[in-house]
Short mmCIF file of C-alpha atoms in Angstrom, two decimals:
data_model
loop_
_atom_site.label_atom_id
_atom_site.label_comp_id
_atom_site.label_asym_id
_atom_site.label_seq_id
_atom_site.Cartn_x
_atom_site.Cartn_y
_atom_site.Cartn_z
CA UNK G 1232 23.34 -10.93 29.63
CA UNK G 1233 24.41 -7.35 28.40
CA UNK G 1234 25.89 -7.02 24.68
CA UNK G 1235 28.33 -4.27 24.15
CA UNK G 1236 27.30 -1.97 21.24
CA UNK G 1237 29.98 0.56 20.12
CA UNK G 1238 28.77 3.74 19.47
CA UNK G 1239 28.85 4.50 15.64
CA UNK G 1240 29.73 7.62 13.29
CA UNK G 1241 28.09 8.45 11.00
CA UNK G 1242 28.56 6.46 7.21
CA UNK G 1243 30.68 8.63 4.31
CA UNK G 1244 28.87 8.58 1.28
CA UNK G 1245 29.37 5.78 -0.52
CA UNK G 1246 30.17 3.74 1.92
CA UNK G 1247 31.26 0.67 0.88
CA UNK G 1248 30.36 -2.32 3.44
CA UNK G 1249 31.98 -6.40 2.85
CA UNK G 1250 29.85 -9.25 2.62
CA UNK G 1251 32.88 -12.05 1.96
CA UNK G 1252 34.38 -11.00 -1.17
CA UNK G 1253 31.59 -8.93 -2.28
CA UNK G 1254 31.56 -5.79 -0.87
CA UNK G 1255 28.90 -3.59 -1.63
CA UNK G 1256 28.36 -0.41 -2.32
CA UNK G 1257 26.04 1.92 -0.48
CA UNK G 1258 24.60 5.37 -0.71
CA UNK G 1259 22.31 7.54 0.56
CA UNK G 1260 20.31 9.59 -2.18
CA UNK G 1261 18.61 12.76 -1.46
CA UNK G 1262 17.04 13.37 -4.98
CA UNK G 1263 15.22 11.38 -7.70
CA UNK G 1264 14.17 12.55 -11.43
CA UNK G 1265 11.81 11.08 -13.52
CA UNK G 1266 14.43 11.13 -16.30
CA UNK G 1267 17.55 9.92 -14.01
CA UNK G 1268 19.14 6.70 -14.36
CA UNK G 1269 18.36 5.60 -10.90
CA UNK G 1270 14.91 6.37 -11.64
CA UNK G 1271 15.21 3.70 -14.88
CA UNK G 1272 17.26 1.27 -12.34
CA UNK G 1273 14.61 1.57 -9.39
CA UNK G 1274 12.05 0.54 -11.74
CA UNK G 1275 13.38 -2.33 -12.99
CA UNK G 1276 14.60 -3.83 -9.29
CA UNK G 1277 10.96 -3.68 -8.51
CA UNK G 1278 9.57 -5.37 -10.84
CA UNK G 1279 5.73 -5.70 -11.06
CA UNK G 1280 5.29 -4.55 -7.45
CA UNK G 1281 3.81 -1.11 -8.18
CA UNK G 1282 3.56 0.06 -4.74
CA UNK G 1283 7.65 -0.38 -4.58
CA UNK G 1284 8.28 1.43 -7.85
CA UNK G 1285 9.57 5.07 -7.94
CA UNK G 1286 6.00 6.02 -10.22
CA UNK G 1287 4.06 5.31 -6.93
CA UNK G 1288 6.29 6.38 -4.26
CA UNK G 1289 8.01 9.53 -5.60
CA UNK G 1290 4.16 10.80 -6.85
CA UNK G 1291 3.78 9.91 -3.19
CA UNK G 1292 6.72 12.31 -1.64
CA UNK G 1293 5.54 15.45 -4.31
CA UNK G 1294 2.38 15.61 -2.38
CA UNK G 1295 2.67 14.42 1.19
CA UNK G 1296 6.35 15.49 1.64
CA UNK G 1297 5.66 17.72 5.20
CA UNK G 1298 8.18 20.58 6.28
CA UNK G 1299 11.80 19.41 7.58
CA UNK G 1300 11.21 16.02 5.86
CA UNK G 1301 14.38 14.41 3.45
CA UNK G 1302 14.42 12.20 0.87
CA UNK G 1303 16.42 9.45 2.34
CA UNK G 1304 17.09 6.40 -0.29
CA UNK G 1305 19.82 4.45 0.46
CA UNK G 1306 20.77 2.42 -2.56
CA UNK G 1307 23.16 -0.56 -2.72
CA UNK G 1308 25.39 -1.72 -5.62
CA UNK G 1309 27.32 -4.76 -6.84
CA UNK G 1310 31.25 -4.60 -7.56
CA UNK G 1311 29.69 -4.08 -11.17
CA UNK G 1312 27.83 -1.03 -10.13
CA UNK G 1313 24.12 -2.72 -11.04
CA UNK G 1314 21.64 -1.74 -7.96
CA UNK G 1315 20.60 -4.68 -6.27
CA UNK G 1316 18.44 -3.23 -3.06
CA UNK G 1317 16.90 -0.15 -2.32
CA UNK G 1318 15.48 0.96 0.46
CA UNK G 1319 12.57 4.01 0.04
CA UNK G 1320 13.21 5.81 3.02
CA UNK G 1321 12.45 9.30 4.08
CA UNK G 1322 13.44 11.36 6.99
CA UNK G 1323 10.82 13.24 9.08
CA UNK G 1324 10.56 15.35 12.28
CA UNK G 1325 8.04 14.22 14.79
CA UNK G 1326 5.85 16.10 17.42
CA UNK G 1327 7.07 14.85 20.39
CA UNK G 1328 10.79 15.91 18.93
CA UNK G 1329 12.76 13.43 17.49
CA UNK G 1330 13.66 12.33 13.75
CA UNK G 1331 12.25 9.22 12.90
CA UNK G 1332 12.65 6.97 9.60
CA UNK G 1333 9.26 5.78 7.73
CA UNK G 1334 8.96 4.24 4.48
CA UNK G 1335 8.00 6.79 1.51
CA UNK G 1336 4.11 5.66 0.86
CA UNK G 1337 3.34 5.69 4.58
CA UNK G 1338 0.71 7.19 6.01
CA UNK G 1339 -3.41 7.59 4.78
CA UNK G 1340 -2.79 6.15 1.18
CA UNK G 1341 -2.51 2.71 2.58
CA UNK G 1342 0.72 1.38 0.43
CA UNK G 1343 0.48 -2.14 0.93
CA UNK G 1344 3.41 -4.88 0.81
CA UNK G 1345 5.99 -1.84 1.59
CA UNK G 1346 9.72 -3.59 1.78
CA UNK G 1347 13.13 -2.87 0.65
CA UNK G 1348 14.01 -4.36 -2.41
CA UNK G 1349 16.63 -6.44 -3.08
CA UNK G 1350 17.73 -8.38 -6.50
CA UNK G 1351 16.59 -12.14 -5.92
CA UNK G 1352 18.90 -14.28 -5.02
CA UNK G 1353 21.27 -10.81 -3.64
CA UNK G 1354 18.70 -10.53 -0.05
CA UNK G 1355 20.97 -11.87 2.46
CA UNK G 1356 23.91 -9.40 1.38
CA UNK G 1357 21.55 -6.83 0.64
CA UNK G 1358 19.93 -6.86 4.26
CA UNK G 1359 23.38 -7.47 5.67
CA UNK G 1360 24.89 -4.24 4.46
CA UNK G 1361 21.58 -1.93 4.99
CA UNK G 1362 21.63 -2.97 8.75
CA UNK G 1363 25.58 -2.26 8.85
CA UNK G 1364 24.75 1.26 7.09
CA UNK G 1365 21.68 2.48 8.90
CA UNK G 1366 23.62 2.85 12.71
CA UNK G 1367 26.34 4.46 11.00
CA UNK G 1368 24.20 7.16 8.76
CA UNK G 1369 21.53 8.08 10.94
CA UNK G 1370 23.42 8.07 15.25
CA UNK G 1371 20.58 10.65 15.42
CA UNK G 1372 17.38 9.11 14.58
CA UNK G 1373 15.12 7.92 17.26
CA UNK G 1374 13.12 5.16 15.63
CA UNK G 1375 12.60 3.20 12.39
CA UNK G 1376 8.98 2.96 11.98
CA UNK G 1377 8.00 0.99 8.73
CA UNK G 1378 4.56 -0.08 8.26
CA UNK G 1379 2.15 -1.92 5.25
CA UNK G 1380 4.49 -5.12 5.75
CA UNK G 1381 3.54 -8.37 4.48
CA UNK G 1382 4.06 -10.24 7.98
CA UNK G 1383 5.91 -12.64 5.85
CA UNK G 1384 8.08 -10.73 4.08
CA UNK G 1385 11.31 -12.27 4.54
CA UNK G 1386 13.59 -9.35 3.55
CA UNK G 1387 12.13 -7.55 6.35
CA UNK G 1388 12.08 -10.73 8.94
CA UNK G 1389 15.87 -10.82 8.21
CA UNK G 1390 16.33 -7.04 8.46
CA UNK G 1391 15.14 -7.28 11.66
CA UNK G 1392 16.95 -9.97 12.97
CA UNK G 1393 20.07 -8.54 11.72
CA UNK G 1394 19.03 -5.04 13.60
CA UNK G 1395 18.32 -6.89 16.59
CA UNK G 1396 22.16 -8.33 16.26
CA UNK G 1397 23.18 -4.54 16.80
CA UNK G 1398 21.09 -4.27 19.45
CA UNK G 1399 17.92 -2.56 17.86
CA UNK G 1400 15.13 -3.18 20.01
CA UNK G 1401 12.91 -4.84 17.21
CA UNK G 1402 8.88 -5.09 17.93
CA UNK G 1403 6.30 -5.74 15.28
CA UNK G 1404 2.82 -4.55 15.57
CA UNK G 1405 -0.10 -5.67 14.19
CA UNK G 1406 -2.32 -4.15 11.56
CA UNK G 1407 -5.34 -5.21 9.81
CA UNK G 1408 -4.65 -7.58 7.62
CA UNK G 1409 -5.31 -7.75 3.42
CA UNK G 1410 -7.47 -9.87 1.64
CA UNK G 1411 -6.56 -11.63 -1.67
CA UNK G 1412 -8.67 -13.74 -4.06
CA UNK G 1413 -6.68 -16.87 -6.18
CA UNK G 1414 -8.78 -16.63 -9.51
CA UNK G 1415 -9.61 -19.89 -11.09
CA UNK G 1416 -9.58 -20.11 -15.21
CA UNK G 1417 -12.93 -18.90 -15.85
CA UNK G 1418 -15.36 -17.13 -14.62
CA UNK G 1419 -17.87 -19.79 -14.43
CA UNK G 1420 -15.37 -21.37 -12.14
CA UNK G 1421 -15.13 -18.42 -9.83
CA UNK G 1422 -19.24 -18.42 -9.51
CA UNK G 1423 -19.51 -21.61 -8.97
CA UNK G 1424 -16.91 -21.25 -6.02
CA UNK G 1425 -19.54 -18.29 -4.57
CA UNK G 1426 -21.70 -19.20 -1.56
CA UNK G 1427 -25.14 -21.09 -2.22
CA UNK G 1428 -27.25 -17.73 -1.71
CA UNK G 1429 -24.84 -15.91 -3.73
CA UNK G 1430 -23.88 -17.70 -6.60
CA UNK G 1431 -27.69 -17.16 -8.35
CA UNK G 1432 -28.01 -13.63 -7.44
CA UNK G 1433 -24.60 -13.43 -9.54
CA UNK G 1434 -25.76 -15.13 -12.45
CA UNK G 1435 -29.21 -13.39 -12.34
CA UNK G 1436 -27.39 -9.96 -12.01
CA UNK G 1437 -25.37 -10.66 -14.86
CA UNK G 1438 -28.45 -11.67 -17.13
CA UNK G 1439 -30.78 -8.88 -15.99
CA UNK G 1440 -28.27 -5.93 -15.94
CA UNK G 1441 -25.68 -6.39 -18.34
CA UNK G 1442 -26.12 -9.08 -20.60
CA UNK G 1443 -29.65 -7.24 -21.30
CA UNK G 1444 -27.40 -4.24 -21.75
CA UNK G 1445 -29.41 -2.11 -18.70
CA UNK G 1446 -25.93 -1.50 -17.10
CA UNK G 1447 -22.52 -0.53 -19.31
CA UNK G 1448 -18.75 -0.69 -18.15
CA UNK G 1449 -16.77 2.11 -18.78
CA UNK G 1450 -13.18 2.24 -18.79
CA UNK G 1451 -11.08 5.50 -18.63
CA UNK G 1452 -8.32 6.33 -21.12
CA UNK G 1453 -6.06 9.36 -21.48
CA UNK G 1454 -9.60 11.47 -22.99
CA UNK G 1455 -12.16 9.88 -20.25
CA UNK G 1456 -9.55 10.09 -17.28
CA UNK G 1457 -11.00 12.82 -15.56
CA UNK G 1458 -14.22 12.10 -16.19
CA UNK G 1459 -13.91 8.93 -14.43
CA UNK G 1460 -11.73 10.18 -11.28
CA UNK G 1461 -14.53 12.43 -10.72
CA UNK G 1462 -17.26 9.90 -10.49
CA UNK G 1463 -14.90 8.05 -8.36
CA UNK G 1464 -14.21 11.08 -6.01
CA UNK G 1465 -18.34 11.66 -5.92
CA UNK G 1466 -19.73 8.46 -5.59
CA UNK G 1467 -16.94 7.41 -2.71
CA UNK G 1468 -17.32 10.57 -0.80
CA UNK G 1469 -21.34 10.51 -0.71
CA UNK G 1470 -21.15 6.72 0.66
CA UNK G 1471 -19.07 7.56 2.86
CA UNK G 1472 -20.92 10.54 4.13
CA UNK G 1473 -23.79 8.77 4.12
CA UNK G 1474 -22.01 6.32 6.91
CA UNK G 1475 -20.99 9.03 8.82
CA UNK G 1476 -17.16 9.10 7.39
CA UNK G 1477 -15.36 11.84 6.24
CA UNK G 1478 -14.31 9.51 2.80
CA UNK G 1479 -10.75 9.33 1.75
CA UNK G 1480 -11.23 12.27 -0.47
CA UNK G 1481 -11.62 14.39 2.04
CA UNK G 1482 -7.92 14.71 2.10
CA UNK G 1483 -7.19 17.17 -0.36
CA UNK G 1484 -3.52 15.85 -0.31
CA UNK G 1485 -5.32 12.38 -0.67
CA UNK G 1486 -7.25 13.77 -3.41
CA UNK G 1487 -4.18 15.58 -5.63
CA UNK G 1488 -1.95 12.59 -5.02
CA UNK G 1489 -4.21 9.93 -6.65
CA UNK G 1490 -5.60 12.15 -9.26
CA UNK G 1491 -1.39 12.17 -10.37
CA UNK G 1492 -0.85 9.02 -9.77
CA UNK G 1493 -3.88 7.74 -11.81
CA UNK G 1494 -2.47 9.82 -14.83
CA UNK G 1495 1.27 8.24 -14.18
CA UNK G 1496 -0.09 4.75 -14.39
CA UNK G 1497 -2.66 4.89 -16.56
CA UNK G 1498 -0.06 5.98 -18.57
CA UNK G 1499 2.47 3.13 -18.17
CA UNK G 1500 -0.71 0.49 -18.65
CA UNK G 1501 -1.09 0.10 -14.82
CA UNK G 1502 -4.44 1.47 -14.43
CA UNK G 1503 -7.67 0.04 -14.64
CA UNK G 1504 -10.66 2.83 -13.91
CA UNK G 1505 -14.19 1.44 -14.39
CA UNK G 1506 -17.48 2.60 -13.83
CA UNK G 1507 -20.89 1.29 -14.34
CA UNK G 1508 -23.85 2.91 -15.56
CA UNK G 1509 -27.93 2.13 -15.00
CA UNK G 1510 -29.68 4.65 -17.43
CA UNK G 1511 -27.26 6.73 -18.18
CA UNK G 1512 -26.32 7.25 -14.50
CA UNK G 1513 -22.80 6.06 -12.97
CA UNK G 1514 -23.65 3.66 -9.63
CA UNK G 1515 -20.35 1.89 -9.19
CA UNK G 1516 -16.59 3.09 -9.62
CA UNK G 1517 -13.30 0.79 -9.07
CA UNK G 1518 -10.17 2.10 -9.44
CA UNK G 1519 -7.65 -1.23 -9.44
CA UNK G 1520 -4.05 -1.05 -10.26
CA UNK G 1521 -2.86 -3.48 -12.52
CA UNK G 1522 0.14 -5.21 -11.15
CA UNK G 1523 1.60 -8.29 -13.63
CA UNK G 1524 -0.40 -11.10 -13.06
CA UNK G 1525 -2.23 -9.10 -9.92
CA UNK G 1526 -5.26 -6.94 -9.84
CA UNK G 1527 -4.99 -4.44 -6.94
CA UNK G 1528 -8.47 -3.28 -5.82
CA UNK G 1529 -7.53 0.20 -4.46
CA UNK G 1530 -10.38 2.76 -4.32
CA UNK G 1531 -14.27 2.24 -5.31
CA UNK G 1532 -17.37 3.84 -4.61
CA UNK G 1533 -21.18 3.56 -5.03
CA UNK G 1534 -23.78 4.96 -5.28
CA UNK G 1535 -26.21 5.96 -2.00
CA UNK G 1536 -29.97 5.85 -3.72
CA UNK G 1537 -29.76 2.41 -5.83
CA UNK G 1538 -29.30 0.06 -3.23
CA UNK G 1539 -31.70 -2.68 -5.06
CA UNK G 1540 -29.66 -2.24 -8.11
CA UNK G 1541 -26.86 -4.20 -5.70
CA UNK G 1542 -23.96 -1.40 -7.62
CA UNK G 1543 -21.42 -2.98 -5.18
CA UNK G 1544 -22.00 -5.94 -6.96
CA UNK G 1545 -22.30 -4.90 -10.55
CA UNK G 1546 -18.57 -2.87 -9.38
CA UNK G 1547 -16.77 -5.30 -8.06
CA UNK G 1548 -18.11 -8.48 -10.24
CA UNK G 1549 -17.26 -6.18 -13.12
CA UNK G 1550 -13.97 -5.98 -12.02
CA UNK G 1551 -13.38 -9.53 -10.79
CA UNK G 1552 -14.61 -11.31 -14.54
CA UNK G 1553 -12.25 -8.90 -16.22
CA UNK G 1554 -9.25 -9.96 -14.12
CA UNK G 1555 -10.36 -13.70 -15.16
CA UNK G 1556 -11.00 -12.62 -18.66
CA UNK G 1557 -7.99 -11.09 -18.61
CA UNK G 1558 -5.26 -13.76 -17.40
CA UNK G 1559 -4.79 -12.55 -13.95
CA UNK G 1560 -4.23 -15.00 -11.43
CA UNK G 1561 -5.08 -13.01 -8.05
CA UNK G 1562 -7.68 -10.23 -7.24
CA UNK G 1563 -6.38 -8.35 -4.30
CA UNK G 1564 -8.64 -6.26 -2.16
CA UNK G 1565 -5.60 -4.87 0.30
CA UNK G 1566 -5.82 -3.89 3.34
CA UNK G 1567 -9.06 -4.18 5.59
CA UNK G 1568 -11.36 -6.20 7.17
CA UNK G 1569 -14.33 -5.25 5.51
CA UNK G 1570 -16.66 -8.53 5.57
CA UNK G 1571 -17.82 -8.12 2.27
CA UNK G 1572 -13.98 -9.26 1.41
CA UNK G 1573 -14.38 -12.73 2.33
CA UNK G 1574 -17.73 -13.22 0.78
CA UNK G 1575 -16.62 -12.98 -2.47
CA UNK G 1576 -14.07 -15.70 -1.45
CA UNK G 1577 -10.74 -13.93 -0.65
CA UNK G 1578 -8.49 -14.99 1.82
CA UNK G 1579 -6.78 -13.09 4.67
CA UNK G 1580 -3.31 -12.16 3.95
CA UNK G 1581 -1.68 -11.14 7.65
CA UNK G 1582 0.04 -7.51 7.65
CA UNK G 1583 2.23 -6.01 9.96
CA UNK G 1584 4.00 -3.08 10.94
CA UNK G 1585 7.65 -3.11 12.81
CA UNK G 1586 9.84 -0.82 14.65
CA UNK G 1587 13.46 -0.32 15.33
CA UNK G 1588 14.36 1.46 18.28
CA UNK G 1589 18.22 2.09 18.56
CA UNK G 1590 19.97 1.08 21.70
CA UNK G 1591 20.24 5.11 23.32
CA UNK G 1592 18.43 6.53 25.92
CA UNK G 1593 16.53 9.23 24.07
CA UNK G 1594 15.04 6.97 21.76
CA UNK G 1595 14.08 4.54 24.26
CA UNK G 1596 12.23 7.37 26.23
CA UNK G 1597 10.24 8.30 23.60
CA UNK G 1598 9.21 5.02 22.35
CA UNK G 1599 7.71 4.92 26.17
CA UNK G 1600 6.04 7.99 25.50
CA UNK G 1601 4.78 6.76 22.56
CA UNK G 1602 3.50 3.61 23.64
CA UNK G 1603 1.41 4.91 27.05
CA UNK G 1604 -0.21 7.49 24.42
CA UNK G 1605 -0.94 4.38 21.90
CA UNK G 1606 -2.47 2.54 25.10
CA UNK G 1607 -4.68 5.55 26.57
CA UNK G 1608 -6.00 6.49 22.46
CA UNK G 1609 -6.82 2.69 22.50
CA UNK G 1610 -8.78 2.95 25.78
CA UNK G 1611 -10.52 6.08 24.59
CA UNK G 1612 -11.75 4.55 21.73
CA UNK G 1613 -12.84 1.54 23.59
CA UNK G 1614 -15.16 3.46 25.78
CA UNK G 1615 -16.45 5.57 22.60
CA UNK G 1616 -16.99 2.28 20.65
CA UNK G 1617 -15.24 3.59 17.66
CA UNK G 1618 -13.47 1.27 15.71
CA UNK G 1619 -10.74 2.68 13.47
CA UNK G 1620 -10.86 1.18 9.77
CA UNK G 1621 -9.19 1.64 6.14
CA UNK G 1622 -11.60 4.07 4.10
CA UNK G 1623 -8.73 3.31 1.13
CA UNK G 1624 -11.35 1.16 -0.40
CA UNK G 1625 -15.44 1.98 0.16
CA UNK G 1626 -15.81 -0.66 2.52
CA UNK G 1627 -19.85 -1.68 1.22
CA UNK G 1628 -18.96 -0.96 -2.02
CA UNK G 1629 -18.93 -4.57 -3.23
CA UNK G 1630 -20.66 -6.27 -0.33
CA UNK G 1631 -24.07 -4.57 -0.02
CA UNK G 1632 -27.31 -6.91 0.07
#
């Protein structure tokens, strides 16, 4: 059965959109400060979920903002004027020549659990005003591409819906998934939750490297900072090499982005940067972000001419007994289906991408385009036997042996 869809013009800013007797009001911002109010506001709306919050995403846009790109963050307020839901948008130009809408964070850095926020309790107005907004301000834009989604993300599931209601074709794609840990009380606990092989190769690690004080933790602060990013960018890079991988510091963009980032957070008590030593030599680096009661495990590395040492163990059991020690109730490894993940007893946490193509012609050429390119890559790698993978954490970093 066909559904009319009016064509729309494009949204005044503010707009202001009714939900009942609660009309909202939305805008589209093309410019955030550090020291700006929004920037304050933003902050607070997300929370403890660091990949949401302005420190990661607008460190983000400094260094992978690409020529033609705008800052696109559409921000909606309460008859009081407090922000409940924000949506970290950007605007970019595409090669095959339309404008397309992505979530700042996209792209190589692997931003997990990307969403728009919205005030709890505020989601269903929140998501019902965006999807009333986004027609009107952006007739021209060929496709909504949005990607590091929690597949159960119910802001999102809703957003969708409600797109599909104004006849957005909606299709969600899949992407590999994230793997989080549920930390019991102790660390004794966690061990004895380990494998039978595994959990006495712990314990004897423990006793013969660091309780005998053979192997030290480090931990970077505002002095030792660089010092540690650099053992982080070496060790990561020669593993990787060593597999045949360019490492994800081959990116210098990569590269200048998290060394800024690192600073921001460590700053703001968000950063954990650890490395261990074996005579005076570094073989294992974690950088983990620390996000309220959640330790994300974001970049490590090891390194390449130890390998009976175990580093990836020392690293990431290191790591693990000081989110324990520490009161943290989850260890999450993100994104990637590295197997070394589920040894250490984490549990898949399904991820998604999704895609809203508006109901004109253009964009649904395109999205055609798009997908027979998507299905011939796939087929190429197929016959190469190349498998495509996340190098945002070193994948035998912590599963070696």
């Amino acid at each position: 059965m066909a559904t009319d869809c009016p064509a729309s013009e494009p949204a005044s800013q503010p707009a202001s959109f009714s939900d009942q007797a609660q009309p909202l009001r939305v805008e589209l911002v093309t410019d955030v400060e550090p020291t700006s109010p929004l920037f304050v506001e933003w902050e607070r709306l997300a929370g403890q979920r660091l990949f949401l919050a302005p420190r990661w995403l607008l460190t983000w846009w400094k260094h992978y903002r690409e020529k033609g790109s705008q800052l696109q963050i559409v921000t909606l307020r309460d008859e009081s004027g407090w922000l409940i839901g924000l949506a970290p948008f950007y605007r970019r130009k595409t090669w095959w020549g339309g404008d397309e809408i992505q979530f700042l964070g996209s792209g190589e850095v692997c931003s997990d659990y990307l969403s728009v926020l919205a005030k709890p309790g505020e989601e269903g107005p929140v998501v019902r005003a965006l999807a009333d907004f986004l027609p009107q301000q952006f007739p021209d834009v060929d496709r909504f591409f949005l990607e590091g989604l929690d597949a159960s993300d119910t802001v999102m599931h809703d957003l969708a819906g409600t797109m599909r209601d104004r006849c957005y074709e909606v299709k969600r794609l899949p992407l590999l998934d994230s793997y989080r840990l549920a930390l019991p009380a102790t660390w004794d606990e966690w061990v004895s939750q380990l494998s039978r092989s595994r959990r006495p190769r712990v314990r004897q690690l423990w006793r013969n490297q660091f309780d005998t004080g053979q192997a030290t933790i480090h931990i970077a602060d505002q002095t030792t900072l660089e010092q540690g990013f650099s053992i982080l960018v070496d060790l990561h890079q020669k593993r990787r090499n060593q597999m045949g991988q360019p490492g994800c510091f081959a990116s210098q963009r990569f590269h200048d982005f998290l060394q800024e980032a690192a600073r921001e957070h460590l700053a703001a008590g968000q950063l954990r940067l650890q490395w261990i030593e074996l005579e005076g030599q570094p073989v294992a680096v974690e950088l983990d972000l620390e996000e309220g009661d959640t330790t994300l495990h974001y970049c490590s590395g090891i390194a390449i001419d130890c390998d009976n040492a175990r580093p990836g163990w020392l690293g990431v059991t290191a790591a693990i007994r000081h989110a324990i020690e520490s009161g943290k109730s989850h260890f999450d490894f993100l994104r990637g289906d590295e197997g070394y993940k589920s040894h250490w007893r984490a549990q898949p946490v399904p991820m998604m991408n999704m895609e809203f193509i508006p109901p004109k012609l253009s964009a649904k050429l395109r999205s055609q385009f798009r997908e027979s390119v998507h299905i011939a890559k796939q087929q190429a790698k197929r016959i190469l036997r190349r498998p495509v993978k996340s190098e945002q954490t070193d994948g035998n970093s912590s599963g070696d042996g």
